[in-house]
C-alpha atoms as a printed R data frame, in Angstrom:
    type eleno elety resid chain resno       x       y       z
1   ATOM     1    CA   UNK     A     1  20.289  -3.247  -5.463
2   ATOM     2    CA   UNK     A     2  19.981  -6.634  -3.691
3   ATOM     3    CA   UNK     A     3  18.815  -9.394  -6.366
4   ATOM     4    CA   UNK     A     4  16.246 -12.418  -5.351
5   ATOM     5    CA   UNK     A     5  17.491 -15.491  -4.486
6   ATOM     6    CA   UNK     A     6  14.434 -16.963  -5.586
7   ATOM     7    CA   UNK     A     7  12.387 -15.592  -9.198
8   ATOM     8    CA   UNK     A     8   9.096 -14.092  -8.016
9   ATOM     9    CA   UNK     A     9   6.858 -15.568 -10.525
10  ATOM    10    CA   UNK     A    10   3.554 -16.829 -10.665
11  ATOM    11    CA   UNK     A    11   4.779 -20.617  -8.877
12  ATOM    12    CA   UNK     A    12   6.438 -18.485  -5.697
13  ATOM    13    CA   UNK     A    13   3.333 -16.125  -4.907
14  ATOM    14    CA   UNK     A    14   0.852 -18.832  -4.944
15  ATOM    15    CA   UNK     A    15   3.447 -21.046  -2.790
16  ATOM    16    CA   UNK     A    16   2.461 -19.707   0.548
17  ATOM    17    CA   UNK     A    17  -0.713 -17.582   1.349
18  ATOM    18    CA   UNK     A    18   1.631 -14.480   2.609
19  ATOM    19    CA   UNK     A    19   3.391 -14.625  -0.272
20  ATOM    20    CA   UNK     A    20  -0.086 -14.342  -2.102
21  ATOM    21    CA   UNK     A    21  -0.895 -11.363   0.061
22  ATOM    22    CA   UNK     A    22   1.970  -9.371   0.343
23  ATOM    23    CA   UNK     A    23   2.179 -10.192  -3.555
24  ATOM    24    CA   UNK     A    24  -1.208  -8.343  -3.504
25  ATOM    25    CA   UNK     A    25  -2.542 -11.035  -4.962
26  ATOM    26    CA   UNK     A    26  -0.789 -10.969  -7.621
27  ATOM    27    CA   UNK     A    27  -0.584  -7.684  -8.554
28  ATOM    28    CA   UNK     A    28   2.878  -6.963  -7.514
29  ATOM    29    CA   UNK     A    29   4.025  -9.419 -10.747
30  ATOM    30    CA   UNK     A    30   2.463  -7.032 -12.915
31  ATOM    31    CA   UNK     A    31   5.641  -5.069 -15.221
32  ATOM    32    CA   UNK     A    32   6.276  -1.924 -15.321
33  ATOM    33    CA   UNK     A    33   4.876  -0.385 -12.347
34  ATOM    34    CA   UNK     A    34   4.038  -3.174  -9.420
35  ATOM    35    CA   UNK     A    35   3.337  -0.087  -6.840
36  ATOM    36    CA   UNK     A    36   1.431   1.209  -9.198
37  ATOM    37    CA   UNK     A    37  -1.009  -2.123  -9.479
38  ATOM    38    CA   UNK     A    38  -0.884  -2.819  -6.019
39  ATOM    39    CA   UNK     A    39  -2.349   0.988  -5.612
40  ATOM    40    CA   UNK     A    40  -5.012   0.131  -8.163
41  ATOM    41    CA   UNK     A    41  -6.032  -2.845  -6.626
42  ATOM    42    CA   UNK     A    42  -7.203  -0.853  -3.546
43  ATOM    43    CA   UNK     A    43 -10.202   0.988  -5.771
44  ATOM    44    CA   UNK     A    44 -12.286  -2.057  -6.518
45  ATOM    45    CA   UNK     A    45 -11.450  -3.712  -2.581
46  ATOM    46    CA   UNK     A    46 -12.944   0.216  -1.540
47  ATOM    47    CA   UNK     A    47 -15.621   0.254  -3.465
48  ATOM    48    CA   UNK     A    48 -16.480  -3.246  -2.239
49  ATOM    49    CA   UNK     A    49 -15.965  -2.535   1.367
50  ATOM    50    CA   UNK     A    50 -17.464   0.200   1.458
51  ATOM    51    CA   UNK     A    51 -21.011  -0.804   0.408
52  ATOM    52    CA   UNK     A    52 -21.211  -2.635   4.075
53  ATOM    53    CA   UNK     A    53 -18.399  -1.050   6.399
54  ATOM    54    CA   UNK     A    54 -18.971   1.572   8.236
55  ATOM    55    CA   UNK     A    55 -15.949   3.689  10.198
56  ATOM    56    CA   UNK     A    56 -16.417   0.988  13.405
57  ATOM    57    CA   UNK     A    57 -15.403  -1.701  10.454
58  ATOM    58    CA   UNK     A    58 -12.448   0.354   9.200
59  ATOM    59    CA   UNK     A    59 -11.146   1.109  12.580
60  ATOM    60    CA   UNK     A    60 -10.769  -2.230  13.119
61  ATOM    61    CA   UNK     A    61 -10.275  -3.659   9.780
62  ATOM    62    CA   UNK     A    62  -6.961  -1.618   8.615
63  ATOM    63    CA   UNK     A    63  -5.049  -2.011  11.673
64  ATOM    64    CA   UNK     A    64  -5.750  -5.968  11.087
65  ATOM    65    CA   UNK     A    65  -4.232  -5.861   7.447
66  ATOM    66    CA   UNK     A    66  -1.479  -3.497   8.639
67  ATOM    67    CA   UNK     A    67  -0.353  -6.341  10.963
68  ATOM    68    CA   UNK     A    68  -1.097  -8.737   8.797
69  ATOM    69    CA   UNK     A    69   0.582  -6.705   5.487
70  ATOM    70    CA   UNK     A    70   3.600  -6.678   8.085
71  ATOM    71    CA   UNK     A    71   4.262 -10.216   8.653
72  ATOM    72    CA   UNK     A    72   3.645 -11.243   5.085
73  ATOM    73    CA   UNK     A    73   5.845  -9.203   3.629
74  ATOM    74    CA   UNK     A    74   8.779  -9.765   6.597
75  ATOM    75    CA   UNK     A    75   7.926 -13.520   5.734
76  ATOM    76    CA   UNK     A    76   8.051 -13.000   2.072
77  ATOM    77    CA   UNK     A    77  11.198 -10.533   2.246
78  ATOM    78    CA   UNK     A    78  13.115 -13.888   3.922
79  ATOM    79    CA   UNK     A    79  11.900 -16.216   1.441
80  ATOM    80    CA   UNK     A    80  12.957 -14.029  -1.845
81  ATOM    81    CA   UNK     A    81  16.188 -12.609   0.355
82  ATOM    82    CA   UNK     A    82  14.885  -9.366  -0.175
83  ATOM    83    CA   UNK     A    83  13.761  -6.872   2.516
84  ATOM    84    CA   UNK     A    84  11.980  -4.349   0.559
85  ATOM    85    CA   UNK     A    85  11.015  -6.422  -3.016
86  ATOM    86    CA   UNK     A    86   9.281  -4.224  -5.618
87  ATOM    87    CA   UNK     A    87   6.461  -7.447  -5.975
88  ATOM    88    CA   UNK     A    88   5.529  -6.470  -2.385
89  ATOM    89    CA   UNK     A    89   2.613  -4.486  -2.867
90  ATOM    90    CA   UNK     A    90   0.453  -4.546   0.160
91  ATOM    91    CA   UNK     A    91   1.704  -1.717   1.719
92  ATOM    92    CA   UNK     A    92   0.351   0.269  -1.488
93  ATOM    93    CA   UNK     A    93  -2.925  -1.183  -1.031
94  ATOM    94    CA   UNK     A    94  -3.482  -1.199   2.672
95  ATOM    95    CA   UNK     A    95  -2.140   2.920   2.850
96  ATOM    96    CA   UNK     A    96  -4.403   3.944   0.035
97  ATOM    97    CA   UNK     A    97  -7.210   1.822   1.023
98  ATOM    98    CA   UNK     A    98  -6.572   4.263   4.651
99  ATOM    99    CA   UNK     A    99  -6.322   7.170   1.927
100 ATOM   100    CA   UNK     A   100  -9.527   6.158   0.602
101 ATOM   101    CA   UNK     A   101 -12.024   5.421   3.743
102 ATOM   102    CA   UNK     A   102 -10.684   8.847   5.063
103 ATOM   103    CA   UNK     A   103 -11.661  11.230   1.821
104 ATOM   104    CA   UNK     A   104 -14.564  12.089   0.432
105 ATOM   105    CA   UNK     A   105 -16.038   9.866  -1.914
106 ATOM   106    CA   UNK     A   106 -16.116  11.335  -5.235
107 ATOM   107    CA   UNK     A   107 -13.940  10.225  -8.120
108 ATOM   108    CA   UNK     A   108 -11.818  13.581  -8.425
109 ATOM   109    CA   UNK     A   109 -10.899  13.679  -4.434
110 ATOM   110    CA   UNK     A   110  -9.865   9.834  -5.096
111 ATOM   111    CA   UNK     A   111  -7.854  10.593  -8.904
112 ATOM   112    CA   UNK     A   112  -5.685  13.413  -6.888
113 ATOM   113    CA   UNK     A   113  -5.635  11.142  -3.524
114 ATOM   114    CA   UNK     A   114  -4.212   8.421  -6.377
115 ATOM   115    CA   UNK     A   115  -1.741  10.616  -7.332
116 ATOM   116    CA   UNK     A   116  -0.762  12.453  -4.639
117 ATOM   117    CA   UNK     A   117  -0.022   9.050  -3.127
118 ATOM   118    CA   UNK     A   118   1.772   7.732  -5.702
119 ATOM   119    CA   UNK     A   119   3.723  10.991  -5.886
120 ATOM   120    CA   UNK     A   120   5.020  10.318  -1.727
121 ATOM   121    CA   UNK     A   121   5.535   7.044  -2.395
122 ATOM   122    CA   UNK     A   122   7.919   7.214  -5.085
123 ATOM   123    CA   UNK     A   123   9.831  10.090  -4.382
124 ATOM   124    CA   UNK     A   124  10.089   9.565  -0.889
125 ATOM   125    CA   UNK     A   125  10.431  12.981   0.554
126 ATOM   126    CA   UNK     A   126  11.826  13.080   4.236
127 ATOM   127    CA   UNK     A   127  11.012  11.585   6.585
128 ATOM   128    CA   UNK     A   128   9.766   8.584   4.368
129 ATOM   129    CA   UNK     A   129  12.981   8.260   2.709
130 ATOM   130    CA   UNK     A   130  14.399   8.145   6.332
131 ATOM   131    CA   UNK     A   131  12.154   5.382   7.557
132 ATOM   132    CA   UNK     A   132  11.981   3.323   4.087
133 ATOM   133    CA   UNK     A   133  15.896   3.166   4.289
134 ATOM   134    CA   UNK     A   134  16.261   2.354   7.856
135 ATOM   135    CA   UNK     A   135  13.296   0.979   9.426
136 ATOM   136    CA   UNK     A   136  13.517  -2.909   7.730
137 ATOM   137    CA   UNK     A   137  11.519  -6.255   7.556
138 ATOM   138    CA   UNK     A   138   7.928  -6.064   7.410
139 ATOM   139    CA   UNK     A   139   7.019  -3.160   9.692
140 ATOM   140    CA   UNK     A   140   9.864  -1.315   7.207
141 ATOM   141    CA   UNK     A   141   7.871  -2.065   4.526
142 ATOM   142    CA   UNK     A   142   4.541  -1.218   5.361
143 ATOM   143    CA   UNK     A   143   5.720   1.702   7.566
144 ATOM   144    CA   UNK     A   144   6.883   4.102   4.585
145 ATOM   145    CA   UNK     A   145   3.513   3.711   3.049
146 ATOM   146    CA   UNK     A   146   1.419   4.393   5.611
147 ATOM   147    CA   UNK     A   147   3.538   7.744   5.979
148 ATOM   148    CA   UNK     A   148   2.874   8.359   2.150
149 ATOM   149    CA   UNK     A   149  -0.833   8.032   3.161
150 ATOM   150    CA   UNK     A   150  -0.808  10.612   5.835
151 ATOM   151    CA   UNK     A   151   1.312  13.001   3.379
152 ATOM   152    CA   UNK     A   152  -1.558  12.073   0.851
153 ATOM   153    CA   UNK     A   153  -4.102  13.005   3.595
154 ATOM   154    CA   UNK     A   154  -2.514  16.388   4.677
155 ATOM   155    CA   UNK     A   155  -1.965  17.674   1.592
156 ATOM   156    CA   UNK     A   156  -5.574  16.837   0.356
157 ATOM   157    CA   UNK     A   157  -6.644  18.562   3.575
158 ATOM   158    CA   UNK     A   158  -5.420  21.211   2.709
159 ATOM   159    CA   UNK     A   159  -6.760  21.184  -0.329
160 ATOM   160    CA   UNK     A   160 -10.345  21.103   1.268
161 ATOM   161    CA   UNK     A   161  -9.720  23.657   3.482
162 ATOM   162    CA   UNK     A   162  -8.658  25.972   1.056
163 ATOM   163    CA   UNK     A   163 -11.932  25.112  -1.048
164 ATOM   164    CA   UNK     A   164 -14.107  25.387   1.757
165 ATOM   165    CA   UNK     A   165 -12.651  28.767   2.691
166 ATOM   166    CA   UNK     A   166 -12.583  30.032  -1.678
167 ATOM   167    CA   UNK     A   167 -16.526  28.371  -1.956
């Protein structure tokens, strides 16, 4: 385990807007469980979105903070001397945000996508593992969670399949 060369605190996120960002605003100092925040943070930026965006807006929007995600959290990897820091949370919210606009939206379809998602993302079955381990900076970052999202997605579609087929 690398250490920081810097302490992510409070004074380093709000130093430099990517470090705010990739810090999920903040939600990737909370302790235990920074992933977990940063996932949780994606609910109320959902349920906001989502009361104007339609799937036009989402095709365009998560790309943009993909991209953006990337380069915050190469930049903020550099400053802390860290590649993959566990305050980086973006990549949580930005895949489950994609987890979100793509499932139905009821609260039990989102509970399982929450823990289905947290489920890839910590255990990293292959390939994530493979990517999260080679695959560095930014894109490294943001790439292993984006393939916890689609693991999330296949899973739960599935899931509606086999409902669909049982109803």
């Amino acid at each position: 385990m690398t250490i920081s060369r810097r302490p992510a605190d409070w004074r380093f996120v709000l130093s430099h807007p990517a470090h705010f960002f990739a810090f999920g605003f903040g939600a990737g100092l909370v302790r235990p469980g920074p992933g977990t925040a940063g996932t949780l943070v994606a609910f109320p930026l959902f349920w906001v979105l989502d009361l104007w965006m339609n799937a036009t807006g989402y095709a365009l929007l998560l790309p943009a903070l993909f991209v953006a995600g990337a380069w915050a959290c190469g930049r903020t990897g550099e400053a802390l001397g860290v590649h993959d820091h566990g305050g980086l949370v973006i990549d949580e919210i930005v895949a489950f945000l994609a987890v979100l606009v793509l499932i139905p939206r009821d609260p039990a379809w989102q509970t399982a996508g929450f823990v289905l998602f947290r489920f890839f993302d910590i255990v990293k079955p292959q390939p994530i593992g493979f990517f999260d381990r080679t695959v560095k900076g930014g894109l490294g970052v943001m790439f292993d969670d984006l393939l916890a999202a689609a693991f999330t997605l296949g899973l739960l579609g599935l899931a509606g399949m086999l409902v669909a087929g049982a109803g």
